[in-house]
Amino acid sequence: MIRRTQRTRQEYLYTKSLEGAERVQYEKKRRIRQALEEGKSIPTELRNEEHELRRQIDLEDQERQVPKSIVDNEYATANIREPKIMLTTSRNPSSPLIQFVKELKVVFPNSQRINRGGQVISEIVESCRSHDITDLILVHEHRGQPDGLIVSHLPHGPTAYFGLLNVVTRHDIKDRKAMGKMSEAYPHLVLDNFSTKVYTLFHVNSYYFGLNMIGERTATILKHLFPVPKPDSKRIITFANRDDYISFRHHVYEKPGGPKSIDLKEVGPRFELRLYQIKLGTVEQNEAQSEFVLRPYINTAKKQKTLGS
């Protein structure tokens, strides 16, 4: 089992490296093409490769100008099977954390919750792999307040680390009378403002990866936690990014007076997410390379938006 896991991970890293190399080449040709269209000089760092890049540009047709994504081992089966999610917490969870995870279980369809007990992370991950679990979600707390959420996609990754802020559970919402009933239908998703492209270049075991579009990458991780809904579903889940803080809202709607009248009701819970790391591996792999790390101490961090404008 261990050797097979190592072999499949090597294959996964190699496939990802091919995709990263293609994106690096595409970005170079895009900059050359932009400079020629605007009548500007070729960037200094690309002058040694200008002749070969211009030759490749001349040979490309309209379809080849856009990089084709190589078969991605991470979400290759997302279109043929629904996600299965395992929810758990840190050890000795408090009552507010247990209540919050119970509500998350209803938020994510096809999810199940287990008590952490004395299990270590590696045991939980192996158990999830053997039961065809697609994603593992761990929720952490500080002094009874949920403050961290980890989403680890199985079997190879990625793993996204989020900070949790301003958590308001369903039972803490003040206007209980106006709150809608909790629906278990597959929800429609609204992913707003995940557009900014933050480029990074790194390598793992001699494999090079580049041009990670962090906004789109985060949206991909979040949207694959939910199955495809039916067209008549009246449940809506929103991930809205503002200044790199992702607001989560959960609503249901009705049409009491026909198609032109919509009654929108918040169901809960509500919270904000702050992405601070993405690792190219599962949660128990401490040696996995970091694909993205938030560095708020850099002088330009306040000006740069990581996920969206």
Short mmCIF file of C-alpha atoms in Angstrom, two decimals, residues 189-195 219 237-242 245-247 307-309:
data_model
loop_
_atom_site.label_atom_id
_atom_site.label_comp_id
_atom_site.label_asym_id
_atom_site.label_seq_id
_atom_site.Cartn_x
_atom_site.Cartn_y
_atom_site.Cartn_z
CA LEU A 189 -22.92 27.93 -6.06
CA VAL A 190 -22.03 31.60 -6.41
CA LEU A 191 -18.27 32.18 -6.64
CA ASP A 192 -17.62 35.90 -6.80
CA ASN A 193 -14.35 37.70 -7.54
CA PHE A 194 -11.85 34.82 -7.78
CA SER A 195 -10.05 36.33 -10.73
CA ALA A 219 -12.39 28.53 -6.47
CA ILE A 237 -24.34 28.91 -1.26
CA THR A 238 -22.17 31.96 -1.85
CA PHE A 239 -18.40 32.39 -1.61
CA ALA A 240 -17.76 36.12 -2.10
CA ASN A 241 -14.19 37.39 -2.06
CA ARG A 242 -13.51 40.92 -0.83
CA TYR A 245 -11.52 37.57 2.79
CA ILE A 246 -14.02 34.99 1.53
CA SER A 247 -17.50 35.50 2.95
CA LEU A 307 -7.57 36.04 -4.87
CA GLY A 308 -9.44 38.85 -6.64
CA SER A 309 -9.54 42.53 -7.42
#
